RNA sequence: GCCCCUGUAGCUCAGAGGAUAGAGCGUCGGCCUCCGAAGCCGGAAGCCCAGGUUCGAGUCCUGGCAGGGGCACCA
């Protein structure tokens, strides 16, 4: 449990106690909220509960606050509770307990900040879900990083998380892919054929055709376009997986649309919708009465040609998600899917499920900036920067960081020049440098011939520097940050947290020296312990972001 | 026309209904004889407009204004 929740419980208990002694009138307890005061001088935590209770209790907020404080049983981690106008209760952490966080961080290691919110719950996060027709667009990569980061937070909260990628491996797009590859293949063999505007123009198609030529020479000339489509699809899908792996995104499940047909789930979903009376025929097409769920017009499920629209498998897929028993499903959609997301939920509802287990997370576009200019991209026209190129150019860490460095509701400007910058201007370096600086201390310490584990059992009560304590206060906030990410489905909070943690660290590093000659020995060892914990914490936080924690840069 | 997102410092953005609205970049000014200055410290500078809800609104509601995205029997 986060410390905030522990404090909530303590305050709630005090209110009940106060009601028991008659210091407060009896009323139903509303939620107690705990926050960090703006001004640190007020304390470490605060609650505005007394002000919220004023109406219920018909008392002055200050009096309520005082009554609560009078009945407060301070746990060992709190040293002081005070009342401040207009009715805040401010709470202060015990310094000795704070110092012990160093030991806790080292004890818990890569589990630091864990909490059991999701224990026993199955969660699914769906993201990227790009079709295997070309390199993944940078916007989808954003969704992927958001999804993976959210998955890491949810795992820290004990959820059993399935990271899932849904893709269309049948239908029109694959047909066009096959034709494009076939035409390139024929061209390589000197035939006079040309791509139409509809075909994929990218160089990667020619690469695949070249591969086929090398493997099979001209033996494929009589193969149908579908052969080329299947081959290209496999190649592209594999390279998508490889590319995503390079930025530490590994999906647990690749769910393909074709399986919805093969398993009969799509047909079943459609039949169920029909049975429930949400489907009608018009102009030879089957329409979904989405207006009954608030849509502004009904939508086609099955075209006049007999082919389902993309909407039908989407609904069937979510039908299956519901059947698979996930307690929480998170769908991450880019700007091109904002409008269709609600329709899927309407489908789920029409199928008889409460759609509230599905949370849709929307995000805005990504602009790629190079030399101060926006790089224009178009998949079909073959103009794009691929994920591989991006990784080659700036590395995985900046991609991971910048993709979650903004709220999903804001666009991301991915500045490749900034990503490469090796200075405090680049938040990626700024954060990782904190880890590097810690590593440097231990490297120097070992090089000087000292016992590398000399800090074991150090006296942590010597860590009295205000900046050290500030860093530990920040460390303590990790659980609350993770919880906020899960509650709001907004993974960007971890990026801001990491930066703030680094910003709390660097002043310590400047002020609280370890290896300098004038530092007394017990203090040196305590500080060494502190930096060991700091290093561990940065490794933990970087891992939560899917980033590396380098020893040197 | 309808739907979604966004208007916070010169720029890019945080801000879970609470106290004096926070960062980064830029700008101005300080700090290296010992662990990475790849860093630290300090200054100036801001909530689109109008109503409403609330003890309390950057935050919630309504209406404007402005910008972005989307409204296919494409995915």
Coordinates of C-alpha atoms (C1' of nucleotides) in Angstrom, one line a residue:
Chain A
X1 CA 0.0 0.0 0.0
X2 CA 1.3 3.5 -0.7
X3 CA 2.0 5.6 2.2
X4 CA -0.7 8.0 1.1
X5 CA -3.3 5.2 1.6
X6 CA -1.9 4.4 5.0
X7 CA -2.3 8.0 6.0
X8 CA -5.8 8.0 4.6
X9 CA -6.6 5.1 6.9
X10 CA -5.1 6.8 9.9
X11 CA -7.1 10.0 9.3
X12 CA -10.3 8.1 8.6
X13 CA -9.8 6.2 11.9
X14 CA -9.2 9.5 13.8
X15 CA -12.5 10.8 12.4
X16 CA -14.4 7.8 13.6
X17 CA -12.7 8.1 17.0
X18 CA -13.6 11.7 17.2
X19 CA -17.2 10.8 16.4
X20 CA -17.0 8.2 19.2
X21 CA -16.0 10.7 21.8
X22 CA -18.6 13.2 20.5
X23 CA -15.9 15.7 19.3
X24 CA -17.4 15.3 15.9
X25 CA -21.0 14.6 15.0
X26 CA -21.9 11.4 13.3
X27 CA -22.0 11.3 9.5
X28 CA -21.1 8.9 6.8
X29 CA -17.4 9.1 6.1
X30 CA -16.5 10.5 2.7
X31 CA -13.2 9.6 1.0
X32 CA -10.2 11.1 2.7
X33 CA -7.8 12.5 0.2
X34 CA -4.1 12.9 0.9
X35 CA -1.9 15.3 -1.1
X36 CA 1.5 16.8 -1.1
X37 CA 1.5 20.4 0.1
X38 CA 2.7 22.9 -2.4
X39 CA 5.0 24.4 0.2
X40 CA 7.3 21.8 1.8
X41 CA 7.5 23.9 4.9
X42 CA 3.9 22.9 5.7
X43 CA 5.0 19.2 5.9
X44 CA 5.2 16.2 3.8
X45 CA 1.6 15.3 3.4
X46 CA -1.7 17.2 3.9
X47 CA -5.3 16.5 3.8
X48 CA -8.2 19.0 3.1
X49 CA -10.7 16.6 4.7
X50 CA -11.8 19.0 7.4
X51 CA -12.9 21.5 4.8
X52 CA -14.9 18.9 3.0
X53 CA -16.5 17.8 6.2
X54 CA -17.6 21.3 7.2
X55 CA -21.0 21.0 5.7
X56 CA -21.7 17.5 6.9
X57 CA -20.5 18.3 10.4
X58 CA -21.8 21.8 10.5
X59 CA -18.7 23.0 12.2
X60 CA -15.9 25.3 11.3
X61 CA -13.2 23.5 9.3
X62 CA -10.5 24.6 11.7
X63 CA -12.4 23.1 14.6
X64 CA -12.9 19.8 12.7
X65 CA -9.3 19.7 11.8
X66 CA -8.3 20.1 15.4
X67 CA -10.7 17.4 16.5
X68 CA -9.3 15.0 14.0
X69 CA -5.7 15.9 15.0
X70 CA -6.7 15.4 18.7
X71 CA -7.8 11.8 17.9
X72 CA -5.0 11.0 15.5
X73 CA -2.9 8.1 16.5
X74 CA 0.4 8.8 14.8
X75 CA 2.0 5.8 13.2
X76 CA 5.7 5.3 13.5
X77 CA 6.5 7.0 10.2
X78 CA 4.8 10.3 11.1
X79 CA 6.2 12.7 13.7
X80 CA 3.8 15.5 13.6
X81 CA 0.3 16.6 12.7
X82 CA -0.6 20.3 12.7
X83 CA -3.6 22.3 11.7
X84 CA -3.4 25.2 9.3
X85 CA -6.0 27.7 8.0
X86 CA -8.4 27.4 6.4
X87 CA -8.6 23.8 7.6
X88 CA -5.7 21.8 6.4
X89 CA -4.1 19.0 8.4
X90 CA -0.4 18.9 7.7
X91 CA 1.6 15.8 8.4
X92 CA 5.3 15.4 8.7
X93 CA 7.4 12.3 8.2
X94 CA 9.8 11.1 10.9
X95 CA 13.3 11.7 9.7
X96 CA 14.6 8.4 11.1
X97 CA 11.9 6.5 9.1
X98 CA 12.8 8.5 6.0
X99 CA 16.4 7.6 6.4
X100 CA 15.4 3.9 6.6
X101 CA 14.1 4.2 3.0
X102 CA 17.6 3.7 1.9
X103 CA 17.5 0.2 3.4
X104 CA 14.1 -0.4 2.0
X105 CA 15.1 0.6 -1.5
X106 CA 18.1 -1.7 -1.4
X107 CA 16.0 -4.5 0.1
X108 CA 13.3 -4.4 -2.4
X109 CA 15.5 -3.6 -5.4
X110 CA 13.6 -3.9 -8.7
X111 CA 10.4 -4.5 -6.7
X112 CA 10.6 -1.1 -5.0
X113 CA 7.3 0.7 -5.2
X114 CA 5.2 -2.5 -5.7
X115 CA 1.7 -2.5 -4.4
X116 CA -1.1 -5.0 -4.5
X117 CA -3.9 -3.1 -6.2
X118 CA -4.3 -5.5 -9.0
X119 CA -3.5 -8.8 -7.3
X120 CA -5.6 -11.6 -8.7
X121 CA -6.8 -9.4 -11.6
X122 CA -6.3 -10.1 -15.3
X123 CA -5.6 -7.1 -17.5
X124 CA -5.1 -6.8 -21.1
X125 CA -3.5 -3.9 -23.0
X126 CA -3.9 -3.7 -26.7
X127 CA -1.7 -1.3 -28.7
X128 CA 0.2 -0.7 -31.9
X129 CA -2.1 -3.2 -33.8
X130 CA -0.6 -2.1 -37.2
X131 CA -1.3 -4.2 -40.2
X132 CA 1.7 -6.1 -41.7
X133 CA 1.8 -4.0 -44.8
X134 CA 4.8 -1.8 -44.0
X135 CA 6.9 -0.3 -41.3
X136 CA 5.1 0.8 -38.2
X137 CA 4.2 4.5 -38.3
X138 CA 5.8 6.6 -35.6
X139 CA 2.4 7.4 -34.2
X140 CA 1.7 3.7 -33.5
X141 CA 5.1 3.5 -31.9
X142 CA 3.9 6.1 -29.5
X143 CA 0.9 3.9 -28.6
X144 CA 3.2 1.0 -28.2
X145 CA 5.5 2.7 -25.8
X146 CA 2.4 4.0 -23.9
X147 CA 1.0 0.6 -23.7
X148 CA 4.2 -1.1 -22.7
X149 CA 4.9 1.5 -20.0
X150 CA 1.3 1.1 -18.7
X151 CA 1.9 -2.7 -18.7
X152 CA 5.0 -2.2 -16.6
X153 CA 3.2 -0.1 -14.1
X154 CA 0.3 -2.5 -13.9
X155 CA 2.7 -5.4 -13.3
X156 CA 4.2 -3.4 -10.4
X157 CA 0.7 -3.3 -9.1
X158 CA 0.3 -7.0 -9.2
X159 CA -1.9 -7.3 -12.3
X160 CA -1.6 -10.3 -14.5
X161 CA -1.0 -8.3 -17.7
X162 CA -1.3 -9.5 -21.3
X163 CA 0.2 -7.1 -23.9
X164 CA -1.6 -7.7 -27.1
X165 CA -1.2 -6.8 -30.7
X166 CA -4.2 -7.2 -33.1
X167 CA -3.6 -7.2 -36.8
X168 CA -5.4 -7.8 -40.0
X169 CA -3.7 -10.6 -42.0
X170 CA -6.5 -10.9 -44.6
X171 CA -8.5 -8.7 -46.7
X172 CA -7.9 -5.8 -49.1
X173 CA -4.8 -4.4 -47.6
X174 CA -3.0 -7.7 -47.8
X175 CA -4.2 -8.2 -51.4
X176 CA -2.7 -4.9 -52.3
X177 CA 0.5 -5.8 -50.5
X178 CA 0.6 -9.0 -52.5
X179 CA 0.1 -7.2 -55.8
X180 CA 2.7 -4.6 -54.9
X181 CA 5.3 -7.3 -54.2
X182 CA 4.4 -9.3 -57.2
X183 CA 4.7 -6.3 -59.5
X184 CA 8.1 -5.4 -58.0
X185 CA 9.2 -9.0 -58.5
X186 CA 8.0 -9.0 -62.1
X187 CA 9.8 -5.7 -62.7
X188 CA 13.1 -7.2 -61.3
X189 CA 12.7 -9.8 -64.0
X190 CA 12.4 -7.2 -66.7
X191 CA 8.7 -7.3 -67.2
X192 CA 6.9 -4.1 -68.2
X193 CA 4.4 -3.7 -65.4
X194 CA 3.8 -0.8 -63.1
X195 CA 2.4 0.0 -59.7
X196 CA -0.9 1.9 -59.5
X197 CA -1.4 4.7 -57.0
X198 CA -3.1 2.3 -54.7
X199 CA -0.1 0.1 -54.3
X200 CA 2.6 0.4 -51.7
X201 CA 5.4 2.4 -53.1
X202 CA 8.0 1.9 -50.4
X203 CA 11.5 0.5 -51.1
X204 CA 10.9 -2.2 -48.5
X205 CA 8.5 -3.9 -51.0
X206 CA 11.3 -4.1 -53.6
X207 CA 13.6 -5.5 -50.9
X208 CA 11.2 -8.3 -50.3
X209 CA 10.8 -8.9 -54.0
X210 CA 14.6 -9.0 -54.3
X211 CA 14.7 -11.6 -51.5
X212 CA 12.2 -13.7 -53.4
X213 CA 14.3 -13.4 -56.6
X214 CA 17.4 -14.5 -54.8
X215 CA 15.7 -17.5 -53.2
X216 CA 13.5 -18.7 -56.1
X217 CA 14.9 -16.9 -59.2
X218 CA 12.1 -16.7 -61.8
X219 CA 10.2 -19.7 -60.5
X220 CA 7.5 -17.6 -59.0
X221 CA 6.2 -15.9 -62.1
X222 CA 3.1 -18.1 -62.3
X223 CA 2.3 -17.8 -58.6
X224 CA -0.8 -15.8 -57.7
X225 CA -0.6 -12.4 -55.9
X226 CA -1.8 -14.1 -52.7
X227 CA 1.5 -16.1 -52.6
X228 CA 3.4 -12.8 -52.6
X229 CA 1.0 -11.3 -50.1
X230 CA 1.5 -14.2 -47.6
X231 CA 5.2 -14.0 -48.0
X232 CA 5.4 -10.2 -47.7
X233 CA 3.1 -10.3 -44.7
X234 CA 5.3 -12.8 -42.8
X235 CA 8.4 -10.8 -43.6
X236 CA 7.0 -7.5 -42.6
X237 CA 5.3 -8.9 -39.5
X238 CA 8.6 -10.4 -38.3
X239 CA 10.5 -7.3 -38.9
X240 CA 7.9 -5.3 -37.0
X241 CA 8.4 -7.7 -34.1
X242 CA 12.1 -7.3 -34.3
X243 CA 11.9 -3.5 -34.4
X244 CA 9.6 -3.4 -31.5
X245 CA 11.9 -5.7 -29.6
X246 CA 14.7 -3.2 -30.1
X247 CA 12.8 -0.7 -28.0
X248 CA 12.0 -3.3 -25.4
X249 CA 8.4 -3.9 -26.4
X250 CA 7.6 -7.6 -26.6
X251 CA 4.0 -8.6 -27.0
X252 CA 2.5 -11.6 -25.2
X253 CA -0.1 -12.2 -27.9
X254 CA -0.3 -11.4 -31.6
X255 CA -4.0 -11.8 -32.3
X256 CA -4.9 -12.0 -36.0
X257 CA -8.1 -11.1 -37.6
X258 CA -8.2 -14.3 -39.7
X259 CA -8.6 -16.4 -36.6
X260 CA -11.9 -14.6 -35.9
X261 CA -13.3 -16.1 -39.0
X262 CA -11.7 -19.5 -38.6
X263 CA -12.9 -19.9 -35.0
X264 CA -16.4 -18.8 -36.0
X265 CA -16.3 -16.0 -33.4
X266 CA -17.1 -13.3 -36.0
X267 CA -20.1 -15.2 -37.3
X268 CA -21.2 -15.9 -33.7
X269 CA -20.9 -12.2 -32.8
X270 CA -22.9 -11.2 -35.8
X271 CA -25.5 -13.8 -35.1
X272 CA -25.8 -12.6 -31.5
X273 CA -26.2 -9.1 -32.7
X274 CA -28.9 -10.1 -35.1
X275 CA -30.6 -12.2 -32.4
X276 CA -30.6 -9.3 -30.1
X277 CA -32.2 -7.1 -32.7
X278 CA -29.4 -4.7 -33.4
X279 CA -28.9 -5.5 -37.1
X280 CA -31.0 -4.7 -40.1
X281 CA -30.6 -5.0 -43.9
X282 CA -30.6 -2.0 -46.2
X283 CA -29.4 -1.9 -49.8
X284 CA -28.0 -5.4 -49.4
X285 CA -25.8 -4.4 -46.5
X286 CA -26.1 -5.3 -42.9
X287 CA -26.3 -2.3 -40.6
X288 CA -25.6 -2.0 -36.9
X289 CA -28.2 0.1 -35.0
X290 CA -25.4 2.0 -33.3
X291 CA -27.8 5.0 -33.0
X292 CA -29.5 3.1 -30.2
X293 CA -26.2 3.5 -28.2
X294 CA -25.7 7.2 -29.0
X295 CA -24.0 7.1 -32.3
X296 CA -25.1 9.8 -34.8
X297 CA -25.7 7.3 -37.5
X298 CA -26.0 3.6 -38.0
X299 CA -22.9 1.7 -39.3
X300 CA -22.4 -1.0 -41.9
X301 CA -21.2 -4.3 -40.5
X302 CA -21.4 -6.4 -43.7
X303 CA -21.0 -4.7 -47.1
X304 CA -23.3 -5.4 -50.0
X305 CA -20.5 -7.6 -51.4
X306 CA -20.9 -9.9 -48.4
X307 CA -17.5 -8.8 -46.9
X308 CA -17.5 -7.5 -43.3
X309 CA -16.3 -4.0 -42.8
X310 CA -13.3 -3.5 -40.4
X311 CA -15.9 -2.8 -37.7
X312 CA -17.4 -6.3 -37.6
X313 CA -14.1 -8.1 -36.7
X314 CA -13.3 -5.2 -34.3
X315 CA -16.5 -5.9 -32.4
X316 CA -16.0 -9.7 -32.6
X317 CA -12.5 -9.2 -31.2
X318 CA -13.8 -7.3 -28.2
X319 CA -16.5 -9.9 -27.9
X320 CA -13.7 -12.4 -27.4
X321 CA -11.9 -10.1 -25.0
X322 CA -15.0 -10.1 -22.9
X323 CA -15.2 -13.8 -23.0
X324 CA -11.6 -14.2 -22.1
X325 CA -12.3 -12.9 -18.6
X326 CA -10.2 -9.8 -18.4
X327 CA -11.0 -7.6 -15.5
X328 CA -9.6 -4.6 -17.3
X329 CA -9.0 -4.1 -21.0
X330 CA -7.1 -1.1 -22.1
X331 CA -7.3 -0.1 -25.8
X332 CA -4.8 2.4 -27.0
X333 CA -5.8 4.4 -30.1
X334 CA -4.0 7.0 -32.2
X335 CA -5.7 10.0 -33.7
X336 CA -6.8 8.1 -36.8
X337 CA -9.0 5.8 -34.6
X338 CA -10.5 8.3 -32.2
X339 CA -13.9 8.2 -33.9
X340 CA -14.2 4.4 -34.2
X341 CA -13.3 3.6 -30.6
X342 CA -16.8 4.3 -29.2
X343 CA -18.4 2.2 -31.9
X344 CA -16.5 -0.9 -30.7
X345 CA -17.9 -0.3 -27.2
X346 CA -21.4 0.1 -28.6
X347 CA -20.9 -3.3 -30.2
X348 CA -19.8 -4.8 -26.9
X349 CA -22.8 -3.4 -25.2
X350 CA -25.1 -4.6 -27.9
X351 CA -23.7 -8.1 -27.4
X352 CA -24.9 -7.9 -23.8
X353 CA -21.7 -7.0 -22.0
X354 CA -21.1 -4.1 -19.7
X355 CA -18.5 -2.2 -21.7
X356 CA -17.0 -0.6 -18.6
X357 CA -14.3 -3.2 -18.4
X358 CA -12.8 -1.6 -21.5
X359 CA -10.9 1.6 -21.2
X360 CA -10.0 3.4 -24.4
X361 CA -6.9 5.6 -24.2
X362 CA -6.5 8.1 -27.0
X363 CA -3.4 9.8 -27.9
X364 CA -2.4 12.6 -30.3
X365 CA 0.1 12.7 -33.2
X366 CA 3.8 12.5 -33.2
X367 CA 5.9 15.0 -35.1
X368 CA 9.4 14.0 -36.0
X369 CA 11.7 17.0 -36.0
X370 CA 15.1 17.0 -37.6
X371 CA 17.3 20.1 -38.0
X372 CA 14.5 22.1 -36.6
X373 CA 12.2 21.0 -39.4
X374 CA 9.2 18.6 -39.3
X375 CA 9.8 15.4 -41.3
X376 CA 6.8 14.6 -43.4
X377 CA 5.8 11.0 -43.6
X378 CA 3.4 8.8 -45.6
X379 CA 3.4 5.0 -45.6
X380 CA 1.8 4.5 -48.9
X381 CA 4.1 6.9 -50.7
X382 CA 7.0 5.2 -49.1
X383 CA 8.2 8.3 -47.3
X384 CA 8.9 7.7 -43.7
X385 CA 11.5 7.2 -41.1
X386 CA 11.3 3.6 -39.9
X387 CA 11.6 2.5 -36.3
X388 CA 14.9 0.8 -37.1
X389 CA 16.3 3.9 -38.6
X390 CA 15.2 5.8 -35.6
X391 CA 16.8 3.3 -33.2
X392 CA 20.0 3.3 -35.3
X393 CA 20.1 7.1 -35.2
X394 CA 19.2 7.9 -31.7
X395 CA 19.0 4.7 -29.8
X396 CA 16.1 3.0 -28.0
X397 CA 16.2 5.1 -24.8
X398 CA 15.3 8.5 -26.2
X399 CA 12.4 6.9 -28.2
X400 CA 11.1 5.3 -25.0
X401 CA 11.4 8.5 -23.1
X402 CA 10.0 11.0 -25.5
X403 CA 7.1 8.9 -26.5
X404 CA 5.8 9.1 -22.9
X405 CA 7.1 12.6 -22.2
X406 CA 3.7 14.2 -22.9
X407 CA 0.2 13.5 -21.9
X408 CA -1.6 11.4 -24.5
X409 CA -3.8 14.4 -25.2
X410 CA -0.8 16.5 -26.3
X411 CA 1.1 15.9 -29.5
X412 CA 4.7 14.8 -29.1
X413 CA 7.5 16.6 -30.9
X414 CA 10.2 14.1 -31.3
X415 CA 13.3 16.2 -31.8
X416 CA 16.1 13.9 -33.1
X417 CA 18.7 16.5 -32.5
X418 CA 17.7 16.9 -28.8
X419 CA 17.6 13.1 -28.5
X420 CA 21.2 12.9 -29.5
X421 CA 22.3 15.8 -27.3
X422 CA 24.6 14.8 -24.5
X423 CA 23.8 17.4 -21.9
X424 CA 21.3 18.4 -19.3
X425 CA 19.2 19.8 -22.1
X426 CA 18.3 16.3 -23.0
X427 CA 16.2 14.8 -20.2
X428 CA 17.2 11.3 -21.2
X429 CA 20.8 12.1 -20.4
X430 CA 19.9 14.1 -17.4
X431 CA 18.1 11.1 -15.9
X432 CA 20.5 8.4 -16.9
X433 CA 23.4 10.6 -15.8
X434 CA 22.2 10.3 -12.3
X435 CA 22.7 6.6 -12.5
X436 CA 26.0 7.1 -14.2
X437 CA 27.2 9.4 -11.5
X438 CA 26.3 6.9 -8.8
X439 CA 28.1 4.2 -10.7
X440 CA 31.1 6.5 -10.9
X441 CA 31.4 6.7 -7.2
X442 CA 31.5 3.0 -6.7
X443 CA 33.9 2.6 -9.6
X444 CA 36.3 5.1 -8.0
X445 CA 35.8 3.6 -4.6
X446 CA 36.8 0.1 -5.9
X447 CA 39.6 1.5 -8.0
X448 CA 41.1 3.0 -4.8
X449 CA 41.2 -0.5 -3.4
X450 CA 38.5 -0.1 -0.7
X451 CA 36.1 -2.9 0.2
X452 CA 33.3 -2.6 -2.3
X453 CA 30.8 -3.6 0.4
X454 CA 32.1 -1.4 3.1
X455 CA 28.8 0.5 3.3
X456 CA 26.9 -2.5 4.5
X457 CA 25.5 -1.8 8.0
X458 CA 26.3 1.9 7.6
X459 CA 24.6 4.3 10.1
X460 CA 21.8 5.8 8.1
X461 CA 20.9 8.3 10.8
X462 CA 23.9 10.3 9.6
X463 CA 22.0 11.2 6.4
X464 CA 20.7 14.5 7.7
X465 CA 21.4 16.6 4.7
X466 CA 18.1 18.3 3.7
X467 CA 18.7 17.4 0.0
X468 CA 19.3 13.7 0.8
X469 CA 16.0 13.7 2.7
X470 CA 14.3 15.4 -0.2
X471 CA 15.5 12.7 -2.5
X472 CA 14.1 10.1 -0.2
X473 CA 10.8 11.9 0.0
X474 CA 10.7 11.8 -3.8
X475 CA 11.6 8.1 -3.8
X476 CA 8.7 7.4 -1.6
X477 CA 6.3 8.9 -4.1
X478 CA 6.9 6.2 -6.7
X479 CA 4.0 4.0 -5.6
X480 CA 1.6 6.9 -5.8
X481 CA 2.9 7.8 -9.3
X482 CA 2.4 4.2 -10.4
X483 CA -1.1 4.2 -9.0
X484 CA -1.9 7.4 -10.7
X485 CA -0.7 6.0 -14.0
X486 CA -3.1 3.0 -13.6
X487 CA -6.1 5.0 -12.4
X488 CA -5.8 7.6 -15.2
X489 CA -4.2 5.3 -17.8
X490 CA -1.7 8.1 -18.4
X491 CA 1.8 6.6 -18.4
X492 CA 3.5 10.0 -19.0
X493 CA 3.6 10.6 -15.2
X494 CA 6.5 8.2 -14.9
X495 CA 8.5 10.3 -17.3
X496 CA 7.9 13.4 -15.2
X497 CA 8.6 11.5 -12.1
X498 CA 11.9 10.2 -13.4
X499 CA 13.0 13.7 -14.3
X500 CA 12.0 15.1 -10.9
X501 CA 13.8 12.3 -9.2
X502 CA 17.0 13.2 -11.2
X503 CA 16.4 16.9 -10.3
X504 CA 16.3 15.9 -6.7
X505 CA 19.4 13.8 -7.1
X506 CA 21.9 16.1 -8.8
X507 CA 21.9 18.7 -6.1
X508 CA 22.7 16.0 -3.5
X509 CA 25.6 14.8 -5.7
X510 CA 27.0 18.4 -5.8
X511 CA 26.6 19.0 -2.1
X512 CA 26.9 15.6 -0.4
X513 CA 30.4 14.3 -1.3
X514 CA 31.6 10.8 -0.6
X515 CA 35.2 10.3 -1.6
X516 CA 36.5 13.7 -0.6
X517 CA 39.2 13.6 2.0
X518 CA 37.5 15.7 4.6
X519 CA 34.4 13.5 4.9
X520 CA 34.5 11.5 8.2
X521 CA 34.5 7.8 7.8
X522 CA 31.1 6.9 9.3
X523 CA 29.4 9.6 7.2
X524 CA 31.3 8.5 4.1
X525 CA 29.9 5.0 4.5
X526 CA 26.4 6.3 5.1
X527 CA 26.6 8.3 2.0
X528 CA 28.0 5.4 0.1
X529 CA 24.9 3.5 1.2
X530 CA 22.7 6.4 0.1
X531 CA 24.2 6.5 -3.4
X532 CA 23.9 2.7 -3.6
X533 CA 20.2 3.1 -3.0
X534 CA 19.9 6.0 -5.4
X535 CA 21.6 4.0 -8.1
X536 CA 19.2 1.1 -7.4
X537 CA 16.2 3.4 -7.6
X538 CA 17.2 4.9 -10.9
X539 CA 17.7 1.4 -12.3
X540 CA 14.2 0.6 -11.1
X541 CA 12.6 3.7 -12.5
X542 CA 14.4 3.4 -15.8
X543 CA 13.3 -0.2 -16.0
X544 CA 9.7 0.9 -15.5
X545 CA 10.1 3.1 -18.5
X546 CA 11.8 0.3 -20.5
X547 CA 15.0 2.2 -20.6
X548 CA 18.6 1.1 -19.9
X549 CA 20.5 2.2 -16.8
X550 CA 24.1 2.7 -18.1
X551 CA 27.2 2.5 -15.9
X552 CA 29.0 4.9 -18.2
X553 CA 27.8 7.1 -21.1
Chain B
rG1 C1' -23.0 20.4 -39.9
rC2 C1' -21.6 16.5 -36.1
rC3 C1' -17.8 14.2 -32.9
rC4 C1' -12.9 14.1 -30.3
rC5 C1' -8.5 16.7 -28.4
rU6 C1' -6.1 21.3 -27.1
rG7 C1' -5.8 26.8 -25.5
rU8 C1' -1.3 27.9 -18.7
rA9 C1' 5.7 32.1 -19.1
rG10 C1' 8.7 34.3 -25.5
rC11 C1' 8.6 28.5 -27.1
rU12 C1' 7.4 23.2 -25.7
rC13 C1' 4.6 21.3 -21.8
rA14 C1' 3.1 19.4 -16.2
rG15 C1' -0.8 20.4 -12.9
rA16 C1' -5.9 13.4 -8.9
rG17 C1' -11.6 20.5 -6.8
rG18 C1' -7.6 22.8 -2.2
rA19 C1' -2.6 26.8 0.5
rU20 C1' 1.8 31.7 -2.8
rA21 C1' 0.1 27.8 -10.4
rG22 C1' 5.3 24.2 -11.6
rA23 C1' 9.2 22.2 -15.1
rG24 C1' 12.4 22.3 -19.5
rC25 C1' 14.1 25.3 -23.6
rG26 C1' 15.2 30.4 -24.4
rU27 C1' 16.8 34.8 -21.6
rC28 C1' 19.7 37.5 -17.6
rG29 C1' 23.3 36.7 -13.5
rG30 C1' 26.5 33.5 -10.4
rC31 C1' 29.4 28.5 -9.3
rC32 C1' 34.9 23.8 -11.2
rU33 C1' 42.6 23.0 -6.6
rC34 C1' 39.3 16.2 -5.0
rC35 C1' 33.4 11.4 -6.9
rG36 C1' 31.2 13.0 -14.7
rA37 C1' 30.3 21.3 -15.3
rA38 C1' 27.3 15.3 -19.5
rG39 C1' 26.3 19.3 -13.3
rC40 C1' 24.6 23.0 -9.5
rC41 C1' 22.5 27.9 -7.6
rG42 C1' 19.7 32.4 -8.5
rG43 C1' 16.5 36.4 -11.4
rA44 C1' 12.7 38.2 -14.9
rA45 C1' 8.2 36.3 -17.1
rG46 C1' 1.9 33.0 -17.4
rC47 C1' -4.0 30.2 -16.5
rC48 C1' -8.2 32.5 -24.2
rC49 C1' -13.1 35.2 -23.0
rA50 C1' -18.1 35.4 -20.5
rG51 C1' -21.4 33.2 -17.3
rG52 C1' -22.4 29.2 -13.6
rU53 C1' -21.6 25.1 -9.6
rU54 C1' -18.6 25.2 -4.9
rC55 C1' -16.5 27.2 1.6
rG56 C1' -12.7 27.0 -2.5
rA57 C1' -12.1 26.5 -10.0
rG58 C1' -6.1 26.3 -14.2
rU59 C1' -9.1 21.9 -12.9
rC60 C1' -16.2 20.7 -13.1
rC61 C1' -20.8 22.6 -16.2
rU62 C1' -22.9 26.0 -20.2
rG63 C1' -21.9 29.4 -24.1
rG64 C1' -18.4 31.9 -27.1
rC65 C1' -13.5 32.6 -29.6
rA66 C1' -9.0 30.2 -31.6
rG67 C1' -5.9 25.9 -33.2
rG68 C1' -5.4 20.5 -34.4
rG69 C1' -7.6 15.7 -35.7
rG70 C1' -11.8 12.8 -37.3
rC71 C1' -16.7 12.0 -39.4
rA72 C1' -16.3 5.4 -45.7
rC73 C1' -20.0 -0.4 -47.7
rC74 C1' -10.8 2.0 -46.2
rA75 C1' -8.2 0.1 -41.6

